[in-house]
Amino acid sequence: MEDMVLETFGLTRRYGALTALDGVELHLRRGEIYGLVGRNGAGKTTLMRMVTGQGVPTAGSVALFGVSGSGIRRQRSRTGVMIEIPSFAPFLSARANLEYYRRQRGIPGKAVVEEALGAVDLLHTGNKKFKAFSLGMKQRLGLALALMNRPDLLILDEPINGLDPEGVVEFRSLLRQLNQELGTTILISSHILTELSTVATCYGFMEKGRLLEEITAQELHDRCRTCLRLEVGDAAKAAAVLQSRLGTDQFQVQPGNVILLFDHLDDPAPVSAALAAAGIPILAMERKGAALEDYFLKLIGGEEKC
Amino acid sequence: MLNYLNGELYKVFRRSYTWITLGVVLALEALLVAGWAFTNANGNTVDFYTGAGMLTMMLSVGFYATLFTGDMVFAGQYKFGTMKNEVSFGIPRSRIYLGKLLAETILALLACVVMLGFYLALCWIFLLHNPETDAAVFPILRYCLTAALPLWLGCQALSCLCFFLFKSDIAATFACVGVVIVVPTALDLFSLLFEGPVGTVLRQIYNLWPTTLLGQASKVAGDPSLLLTALAVGAVWLVGFTALGLWRFSRREIH
């Protein structure tokens, strides 16, 4: 039984002078939910398109379920894919579109169409044509198609675009259910990183076509330390007070008289008391956890908030 | 391939466009025959031989019909971005290409049978009959259709290539019409302008163009050499355009 579901080896794609993918080495193991993080144009969609066979790499290769080369095409039938905006025949209904793909792909049993529609709450759409669907409904139908063949690997590019808040919650729940109950491995990209952080078990950070880092959710948690954010009247004096009276050097002084304190997180009272005793006004105090966005910004060289 | 074909035919026959187009063609046929029947009622003598014989002059319509069948099956897959759904599932690109060509051919043959059958039935029912001429028209029709089928099939391969080649369906249509209609017209013109071997070669190519061959079919009915030429030209077009299409599509980036 193959442990590595998806692996890329020096995957590169150039469009003329533009290098959209630059030697990407991605590793996705069975049962993981892999969050692909990156700005617009970072190469996330290009990477997914190379993996799904929609594009041909300039260099490097892809292995799906341990199979690379010409045999990979057969392995693609074990995947469910939704990349960019879901596309269907506009003149057919949701049910007819899925039935078309079911027949084309040779998936046995008409019931799978109803099951897939039911999983994304589209059973009620009747004869309404795809062209009359809202963006959210189109997203749901795209997901239904991706799920119809009960895939071992789901590849989802920005899947929650256009979903309403209720749809996002349902979608998140569906992903967890697929992952935990059916063992479906998932590769997912999203711009809404906080949303991604609620489901991903590991991350890959992309920038300018390169995969900068792969880490597990646990590693990310360890690296993103929770802190107390203090906005004070005089940061230099406050820093001295923290050192002398509280005996801690677990803090960072930031511009704008802001101090990030990594100590006394569960009991901030001595902090405020010490600063007040020293006559340093506390303008704001909040407990703050470093988010996925912050870590990503730090990684690509942007501003780190915590 | 059977699964792929099953899916394509399911899609085509679920489209109202398919049925509306067929309905319009059948209505036009009915209108034409009704017009003749009306003039017959007022003293004219349009008989079955004349009505059915009209088909031999309308065979070139089959070239344009391949654009409709091509469009019905291809269904704007680049425009609507649906090609990615097929490629990403691991369906071989050769199967996608050949499957669509086969579906187009099946659709074209079915439409051909329905349209010709309907027209001949109308002519048989509503036009005058002369036992001597009635019997004479069928061998001519059979000959012309035998010559037309391989040429239509070659043109279907061209139509399929154009839809796979161009992002825009309109561009594909113009390209296909250009090859079928504009190229032979240009060949005819340049063969007259150039003297010597160049002119001769251009004339030879013009003579082997499907539209030219089909135009000659009704005039030389019974001549087996034209049938063989039509079969050879149709086969060359089918194989040539299909090979070109397969090669181009195998390298195409799908969006």
PDB file of C-alpha atoms in Angstrom, chain A residues 75-306:
ATOM      1  CA  GLN A  75      -4.125   6.754 -11.555  1.00  0.00           C
ATOM      2  CA  ARG A  76      -5.908  10.014 -12.312  1.00  0.00           C
ATOM      3  CA  SER A  77      -9.204   8.136 -12.323  1.00  0.00           C
ATOM      4  CA  ARG A  78      -8.660   7.759  -8.549  1.00  0.00           C
ATOM      5  CA  THR A  79      -8.711  11.518  -8.108  1.00  0.00           C
ATOM      6  CA  GLY A  80     -11.468  14.094  -7.881  1.00  0.00           C
ATOM      7  CA  VAL A  81     -10.549  17.501  -9.199  1.00  0.00           C
ATOM      8  CA  MET A  82     -11.947  20.999  -8.999  1.00  0.00           C
ATOM      9  CA  ILE A  83      -9.608  23.627 -10.398  1.00  0.00           C
ATOM     10  CA  GLU A  84     -10.553  27.270 -10.859  1.00  0.00           C
ATOM     11  CA  ILE A  85     -14.202  27.991 -11.689  1.00  0.00           C
ATOM     12  CA  PRO A  86     -16.246  24.784 -12.071  1.00  0.00           C
ATOM     13  CA  SER A  87     -17.139  24.301 -15.728  1.00  0.00           C
ATOM     14  CA  PHE A  88     -20.092  22.374 -17.077  1.00  0.00           C
ATOM     15  CA  ALA A  89     -22.283  22.295 -20.165  1.00  0.00           C
ATOM     16  CA  PRO A  90     -24.482  25.367 -19.637  1.00  0.00           C
ATOM     17  CA  PHE A  91     -27.419  23.862 -21.511  1.00  0.00           C
ATOM     18  CA  LEU A  92     -27.732  20.862 -19.177  1.00  0.00           C
ATOM     19  CA  SER A  93     -29.122  20.614 -15.648  1.00  0.00           C
ATOM     20  CA  ALA A  94     -26.971  19.602 -12.676  1.00  0.00           C
ATOM     21  CA  ARG A  95     -28.293  16.058 -12.832  1.00  0.00           C
ATOM     22  CA  ALA A  96     -27.809  15.760 -16.611  1.00  0.00           C
ATOM     23  CA  ASN A  97     -24.281  17.137 -16.371  1.00  0.00           C
ATOM     24  CA  LEU A  98     -23.305  14.590 -13.741  1.00  0.00           C
ATOM     25  CA  GLU A  99     -25.035  11.799 -15.662  1.00  0.00           C
ATOM     26  CA  TYR A 100     -23.040  12.814 -18.759  1.00  0.00           C
ATOM     27  CA  TYR A 101     -19.753  12.503 -16.878  1.00  0.00           C
ATOM     28  CA  ARG A 102     -20.867   9.313 -15.156  1.00  0.00           C
ATOM     29  CA  ARG A 103     -21.489   7.658 -18.519  1.00  0.00           C
ATOM     30  CA  GLN A 104     -18.338   9.103 -20.068  1.00  0.00           C
ATOM     31  CA  ARG A 105     -16.181   7.871 -17.202  1.00  0.00           C
ATOM     32  CA  GLY A 106     -17.877   4.489 -17.017  1.00  0.00           C
ATOM     33  CA  ILE A 107     -18.869   4.855 -13.360  1.00  0.00           C
ATOM     34  CA  PRO A 108     -21.423   2.114 -12.655  1.00  0.00           C
ATOM     35  CA  GLY A 109     -24.817   2.814 -11.078  1.00  0.00           C
ATOM     36  CA  LYS A 110     -27.017   5.849 -11.612  1.00  0.00           C
ATOM     37  CA  ALA A 111     -27.338   6.227  -7.842  1.00  0.00           C
ATOM     38  CA  VAL A 112     -23.900   7.854  -7.624  1.00  0.00           C
ATOM     39  CA  VAL A 113     -25.332  10.947  -9.316  1.00  0.00           C
ATOM     40  CA  GLU A 114     -28.030  11.338  -6.680  1.00  0.00           C
ATOM     41  CA  GLU A 115     -25.513  10.635  -3.912  1.00  0.00           C
ATOM     42  CA  ALA A 116     -23.128  13.291  -5.218  1.00  0.00           C
ATOM     43  CA  LEU A 117     -25.942  15.835  -5.598  1.00  0.00           C
ATOM     44  CA  GLY A 118     -27.160  15.013  -2.114  1.00  0.00           C
ATOM     45  CA  ALA A 119     -23.688  15.449  -0.623  1.00  0.00           C
ATOM     46  CA  VAL A 120     -23.587  19.057  -1.838  1.00  0.00           C
ATOM     47  CA  ASP A 121     -27.275  19.831  -1.283  1.00  0.00           C
ATOM     48  CA  LEU A 122     -28.209  20.195  -4.951  1.00  0.00           C
ATOM     49  CA  LEU A 123     -30.944  17.572  -5.149  1.00  0.00           C
ATOM     50  CA  HIS A 124     -33.629  20.231  -5.382  1.00  0.00           C
ATOM     51  CA  THR A 125     -32.362  21.960  -8.565  1.00  0.00           C
ATOM     52  CA  GLY A 126     -34.575  19.939 -10.906  1.00  0.00           C
ATOM     53  CA  ASN A 127     -34.337  20.970 -14.564  1.00  0.00           C
ATOM     54  CA  LYS A 128     -32.661  24.296 -13.866  1.00  0.00           C
ATOM     55  CA  LYS A 129     -29.847  24.703 -16.384  1.00  0.00           C
ATOM     56  CA  PHE A 130     -26.238  25.158 -15.225  1.00  0.00           C
ATOM     57  CA  LYS A 131     -26.108  28.580 -16.907  1.00  0.00           C
ATOM     58  CA  ALA A 132     -28.759  29.813 -14.454  1.00  0.00           C
ATOM     59  CA  PHE A 133     -26.817  28.657 -11.386  1.00  0.00           C
ATOM     60  CA  SER A 134     -25.341  31.072  -8.852  1.00  0.00           C
ATOM     61  CA  LEU A 135     -21.579  30.945  -8.247  1.00  0.00           C
ATOM     62  CA  GLY A 136     -22.178  29.049  -5.020  1.00  0.00           C
ATOM     63  CA  MET A 137     -24.306  26.438  -6.789  1.00  0.00           C
ATOM     64  CA  LYS A 138     -21.643  26.083  -9.476  1.00  0.00           C
ATOM     65  CA  GLN A 139     -19.033  25.503  -6.773  1.00  0.00           C
ATOM     66  CA  ARG A 140     -21.231  22.846  -5.201  1.00  0.00           C
ATOM     67  CA  LEU A 141     -21.739  21.094  -8.528  1.00  0.00           C
ATOM     68  CA  GLY A 142     -17.986  21.195  -9.156  1.00  0.00           C
ATOM     69  CA  LEU A 143     -17.487  19.513  -5.813  1.00  0.00           C
ATOM     70  CA  ALA A 144     -20.186  16.957  -6.616  1.00  0.00           C
ATOM     71  CA  LEU A 145     -18.339  15.980  -9.791  1.00  0.00           C
ATOM     72  CA  ALA A 146     -15.080  15.719  -7.874  1.00  0.00           C
ATOM     73  CA  LEU A 147     -16.745  13.391  -5.357  1.00  0.00           C
ATOM     74  CA  MET A 148     -18.771  11.299  -7.787  1.00  0.00           C
ATOM     75  CA  ASN A 149     -16.124   8.636  -8.369  1.00  0.00           C
ATOM     76  CA  ARG A 150     -15.392   8.352  -4.623  1.00  0.00           C
ATOM     77  CA  PRO A 151     -11.812   9.525  -5.091  1.00  0.00           C
ATOM     78  CA  ASP A 152      -8.802   8.552  -3.008  1.00  0.00           C
ATOM     79  CA  LEU A 153      -7.311  11.994  -3.625  1.00  0.00           C
ATOM     80  CA  LEU A 154      -9.259  15.246  -3.849  1.00  0.00           C
ATOM     81  CA  ILE A 155      -7.575  18.204  -5.542  1.00  0.00           C
ATOM     82  CA  LEU A 156      -9.411  21.435  -4.825  1.00  0.00           C
ATOM     83  CA  ASP A 157      -8.362  24.876  -5.999  1.00  0.00           C
ATOM     84  CA  GLU A 158     -10.074  27.711  -4.133  1.00  0.00           C
ATOM     85  CA  PRO A 159     -13.126  25.537  -3.455  1.00  0.00           C
ATOM     86  CA  ILE A 160     -14.971  27.898  -1.118  1.00  0.00           C
ATOM     87  CA  ASN A 161     -15.060  30.854  -3.498  1.00  0.00           C
ATOM     88  CA  GLY A 162     -18.664  31.934  -3.874  1.00  0.00           C
ATOM     89  CA  LEU A 163     -20.013  29.816  -1.037  1.00  0.00           C
ATOM     90  CA  ASP A 164     -22.213  31.534   1.526  1.00  0.00           C
ATOM     91  CA  PRO A 165     -21.214  31.280   5.221  1.00  0.00           C
ATOM     92  CA  GLU A 166     -23.496  28.303   5.743  1.00  0.00           C
ATOM     93  CA  GLY A 167     -22.023  26.647   2.665  1.00  0.00           C
ATOM     94  CA  VAL A 168     -18.498  27.198   3.973  1.00  0.00           C
ATOM     95  CA  VAL A 169     -19.356  25.490   7.264  1.00  0.00           C
ATOM     96  CA  GLU A 170     -20.996  22.572   5.436  1.00  0.00           C
ATOM     97  CA  PHE A 171     -18.049  22.320   3.078  1.00  0.00           C
ATOM     98  CA  ARG A 172     -15.567  22.246   5.937  1.00  0.00           C
ATOM     99  CA  SER A 173     -17.597  19.556   7.636  1.00  0.00           C
ATOM    100  CA  LEU A 174     -17.773  17.551   4.401  1.00  0.00           C
ATOM    101  CA  LEU A 175     -14.007  17.693   3.956  1.00  0.00           C
ATOM    102  CA  ARG A 176     -13.423  16.481   7.499  1.00  0.00           C
ATOM    103  CA  GLN A 177     -15.957  13.699   7.024  1.00  0.00           C
ATOM    104  CA  LEU A 178     -14.319  12.564   3.774  1.00  0.00           C
ATOM    105  CA  ASN A 179     -10.903  12.651   5.345  1.00  0.00           C
ATOM    106  CA  GLN A 180     -11.750  10.987   8.636  1.00  0.00           C
ATOM    107  CA  GLU A 181     -14.414   8.480   7.593  1.00  0.00           C
ATOM    108  CA  LEU A 182     -13.300   7.531   4.098  1.00  0.00           C
ATOM    109  CA  GLY A 183      -9.599   8.303   4.454  1.00  0.00           C
ATOM    110  CA  THR A 184      -9.650  10.642   1.458  1.00  0.00           C
ATOM    111  CA  THR A 185      -6.401  12.529   1.016  1.00  0.00           C
ATOM    112  CA  ILE A 186      -6.946  16.175   0.117  1.00  0.00           C
ATOM    113  CA  LEU A 187      -4.844  18.820  -1.596  1.00  0.00           C
ATOM    114  CA  ILE A 188      -6.524  22.182  -1.171  1.00  0.00           C
ATOM    115  CA  SER A 189      -5.592  25.764  -1.917  1.00  0.00           C
ATOM    116  CA  SER A 190      -7.396  28.801  -0.626  1.00  0.00           C
ATOM    117  CA  HIS A 191      -6.872  32.508  -0.260  1.00  0.00           C
ATOM    118  CA  ILE A 192      -8.861  32.436   2.962  1.00  0.00           C
ATOM    119  CA  LEU A 193      -6.030  31.113   5.072  1.00  0.00           C
ATOM    120  CA  THR A 194      -7.893  31.141   8.354  1.00  0.00           C
ATOM    121  CA  GLU A 195     -10.391  28.810   6.723  1.00  0.00           C
ATOM    122  CA  LEU A 196      -7.583  26.602   5.502  1.00  0.00           C
ATOM    123  CA  SER A 197      -6.110  26.447   8.970  1.00  0.00           C
ATOM    124  CA  THR A 198      -9.312  24.875  10.307  1.00  0.00           C
ATOM    125  CA  VAL A 199      -8.925  21.762   8.171  1.00  0.00           C
ATOM    126  CA  ALA A 200      -5.316  21.367   7.002  1.00  0.00           C
ATOM    127  CA  THR A 201      -3.025  18.848   8.653  1.00  0.00           C
ATOM    128  CA  CYS A 202       0.030  20.065   6.753  1.00  0.00           C
ATOM    129  CA  TYR A 203       0.993  23.022   4.621  1.00  0.00           C
ATOM    130  CA  GLY A 204       3.039  23.937   1.599  1.00  0.00           C
ATOM    131  CA  PHE A 205       3.970  27.573   1.096  1.00  0.00           C
ATOM    132  CA  MET A 206       4.452  28.790  -2.458  1.00  0.00           C
ATOM    133  CA  GLU A 207       5.903  32.005  -3.789  1.00  0.00           C
ATOM    134  CA  LYS A 208       6.980  32.923  -7.309  1.00  0.00           C
ATOM    135  CA  GLY A 209       6.643  29.360  -8.553  1.00  0.00           C
ATOM    136  CA  ARG A 210       8.740  27.856  -5.766  1.00  0.00           C
ATOM    137  CA  LEU A 211       7.610  25.675  -2.905  1.00  0.00           C
ATOM    138  CA  LEU A 212       9.344  27.426  -0.018  1.00  0.00           C
ATOM    139  CA  GLU A 213       8.504  25.060   2.788  1.00  0.00           C
ATOM    140  CA  GLU A 214       6.399  22.071   3.778  1.00  0.00           C
ATOM    141  CA  ILE A 215       5.426  21.718   7.413  1.00  0.00           C
ATOM    142  CA  THR A 216       2.831  19.898   9.460  1.00  0.00           C
ATOM    143  CA  ALA A 217       0.071  21.735  11.299  1.00  0.00           C
ATOM    144  CA  GLN A 218       1.741  20.777  14.592  1.00  0.00           C
ATOM    145  CA  GLU A 219       5.054  22.283  13.504  1.00  0.00           C
ATOM    146  CA  LEU A 220       3.258  25.416  12.415  1.00  0.00           C
ATOM    147  CA  HIS A 221       1.499  25.625  15.759  1.00  0.00           C
ATOM    148  CA  ASP A 222       4.810  25.324  17.579  1.00  0.00           C
ATOM    149  CA  ARG A 223       6.362  28.017  15.466  1.00  0.00           C
ATOM    150  CA  CYS A 224       3.491  30.460  15.798  1.00  0.00           C
ATOM    151  CA  ARG A 225       3.680  31.348  19.452  1.00  0.00           C
ATOM    152  CA  THR A 226       0.796  32.998  21.223  1.00  0.00           C
ATOM    153  CA  CYS A 227       1.670  36.365  22.808  1.00  0.00           C
ATOM    154  CA  LEU A 228       0.358  39.307  24.762  1.00  0.00           C
ATOM    155  CA  ARG A 229       0.314  42.418  22.617  1.00  0.00           C
ATOM    156  CA  LEU A 230       0.900  45.492  24.732  1.00  0.00           C
ATOM    157  CA  GLU A 231       0.514  49.005  23.445  1.00  0.00           C
ATOM    158  CA  VAL A 232       2.165  51.282  25.998  1.00  0.00           C
ATOM    159  CA  GLY A 233       3.116  54.929  26.491  1.00  0.00           C
ATOM    160  CA  ASP A 234       6.855  54.237  26.351  1.00  0.00           C
ATOM    161  CA  ALA A 235       8.021  50.901  25.019  1.00  0.00           C
ATOM    162  CA  ALA A 236      11.677  51.316  26.044  1.00  0.00           C
ATOM    163  CA  LYS A 237      10.764  52.003  29.666  1.00  0.00           C
ATOM    164  CA  ALA A 238       8.204  49.210  29.648  1.00  0.00           C
ATOM    165  CA  ALA A 239      10.828  46.769  28.364  1.00  0.00           C
ATOM    166  CA  ALA A 240      13.142  47.736  31.200  1.00  0.00           C
ATOM    167  CA  VAL A 241      10.328  47.222  33.724  1.00  0.00           C
ATOM    168  CA  LEU A 242       9.506  43.796  32.318  1.00  0.00           C
ATOM    169  CA  GLN A 243      13.132  42.772  32.679  1.00  0.00           C
ATOM    170  CA  SER A 244      13.772  44.251  36.107  1.00  0.00           C
ATOM    171  CA  ARG A 245      10.485  43.663  37.899  1.00  0.00           C
ATOM    172  CA  LEU A 246       9.133  40.539  36.202  1.00  0.00           C
ATOM    173  CA  GLY A 247      12.493  39.018  35.360  1.00  0.00           C
ATOM    174  CA  THR A 248      11.534  38.067  31.798  1.00  0.00           C
ATOM    175  CA  ASP A 249      13.223  38.644  28.496  1.00  0.00           C
ATOM    176  CA  GLN A 250      10.551  36.772  26.496  1.00  0.00           C
ATOM    177  CA  PHE A 251       9.361  39.815  24.572  1.00  0.00           C
ATOM    178  CA  GLN A 252       9.898  41.781  21.387  1.00  0.00           C
ATOM    179  CA  VAL A 253       9.723  45.543  21.056  1.00  0.00           C
ATOM    180  CA  GLN A 254       8.024  46.614  17.863  1.00  0.00           C
ATOM    181  CA  PRO A 255       7.471  50.016  16.255  1.00  0.00           C
ATOM    182  CA  GLY A 256       4.589  52.142  17.535  1.00  0.00           C
ATOM    183  CA  ASN A 257       5.342  51.455  21.225  1.00  0.00           C
ATOM    184  CA  VAL A 258       4.160  47.888  20.883  1.00  0.00           C
ATOM    185  CA  ILE A 259       5.590  45.014  22.892  1.00  0.00           C
ATOM    186  CA  LEU A 260       4.910  41.380  22.153  1.00  0.00           C
ATOM    187  CA  LEU A 261       5.240  39.449  25.395  1.00  0.00           C
ATOM    188  CA  PHE A 262       5.526  35.671  25.269  1.00  0.00           C
ATOM    189  CA  ASP A 263       5.442  35.259  29.039  1.00  0.00           C
ATOM    190  CA  HIS A 264       2.615  35.590  31.603  1.00  0.00           C
ATOM    191  CA  LEU A 265       0.086  34.565  28.995  1.00  0.00           C
ATOM    192  CA  ASP A 266      -2.272  32.941  31.461  1.00  0.00           C
ATOM    193  CA  ASP A 267      -1.825  35.537  34.176  1.00  0.00           C
ATOM    194  CA  PRO A 268      -1.345  39.049  32.783  1.00  0.00           C
ATOM    195  CA  ALA A 269      -2.254  40.830  36.053  1.00  0.00           C
ATOM    196  CA  PRO A 270       1.379  41.135  37.305  1.00  0.00           C
ATOM    197  CA  VAL A 271       2.318  42.689  33.980  1.00  0.00           C
ATOM    198  CA  SER A 272      -0.263  45.446  34.160  1.00  0.00           C
ATOM    199  CA  ALA A 273       0.489  45.967  37.860  1.00  0.00           C
ATOM    200  CA  ALA A 274       4.246  46.325  37.245  1.00  0.00           C
ATOM    201  CA  LEU A 275       3.781  48.753  34.381  1.00  0.00           C
ATOM    202  CA  ALA A 276       1.221  50.784  36.306  1.00  0.00           C
ATOM    203  CA  ALA A 277       3.535  50.933  39.304  1.00  0.00           C
ATOM    204  CA  ALA A 278       6.279  52.296  37.053  1.00  0.00           C
ATOM    205  CA  GLY A 279       3.906  54.955  35.754  1.00  0.00           C
ATOM    206  CA  ILE A 280       3.750  53.578  32.247  1.00  0.00           C
ATOM    207  CA  PRO A 281       0.266  53.821  30.764  1.00  0.00           C
ATOM    208  CA  ILE A 282      -1.117  50.712  29.055  1.00  0.00           C
ATOM    209  CA  LEU A 283      -3.133  51.843  26.072  1.00  0.00           C
ATOM    210  CA  ALA A 284      -4.131  48.352  24.954  1.00  0.00           C
ATOM    211  CA  MET A 285      -3.506  44.789  25.973  1.00  0.00           C
ATOM    212  CA  GLU A 286      -4.677  41.735  24.064  1.00  0.00           C
ATOM    213  CA  ARG A 287      -3.824  38.105  23.802  1.00  0.00           C
ATOM    214  CA  LYS A 288      -2.906  37.286  20.252  1.00  0.00           C
ATOM    215  CA  GLY A 289      -2.048  34.089  18.426  1.00  0.00           C
ATOM    216  CA  ALA A 290       0.056  34.158  15.316  1.00  0.00           C
ATOM    217  CA  ALA A 291      -2.134  33.173  12.414  1.00  0.00           C
ATOM    218  CA  LEU A 292      -1.312  31.291   9.266  1.00  0.00           C
ATOM    219  CA  GLU A 293      -1.235  34.590   7.388  1.00  0.00           C
ATOM    220  CA  ASP A 294       1.432  35.958   9.712  1.00  0.00           C
ATOM    221  CA  TYR A 295       3.634  32.946   9.307  1.00  0.00           C
ATOM    222  CA  PHE A 296       3.223  33.040   5.554  1.00  0.00           C
ATOM    223  CA  LEU A 297       4.022  36.752   5.372  1.00  0.00           C
ATOM    224  CA  LYS A 298       7.137  36.177   7.438  1.00  0.00           C
ATOM    225  CA  LEU A 299       8.167  33.317   5.197  1.00  0.00           C
ATOM    226  CA  ILE A 300       7.908  35.339   1.996  1.00  0.00           C
ATOM    227  CA  GLY A 301       9.601  38.321   3.601  1.00  0.00           C
ATOM    228  CA  GLY A 302       6.563  40.456   4.346  1.00  0.00           C
ATOM    229  CA  GLU A 303       5.528  42.078   7.612  1.00  0.00           C
ATOM    230  CA  GLU A 304       5.143  39.793  10.603  1.00  0.00           C
ATOM    231  CA  LYS A 305       2.386  40.821  12.956  1.00  0.00           C
ATOM    232  CA  CYS A 306       3.112  38.506  15.831  1.00  0.00           C
TER     233      CYS A 306
END
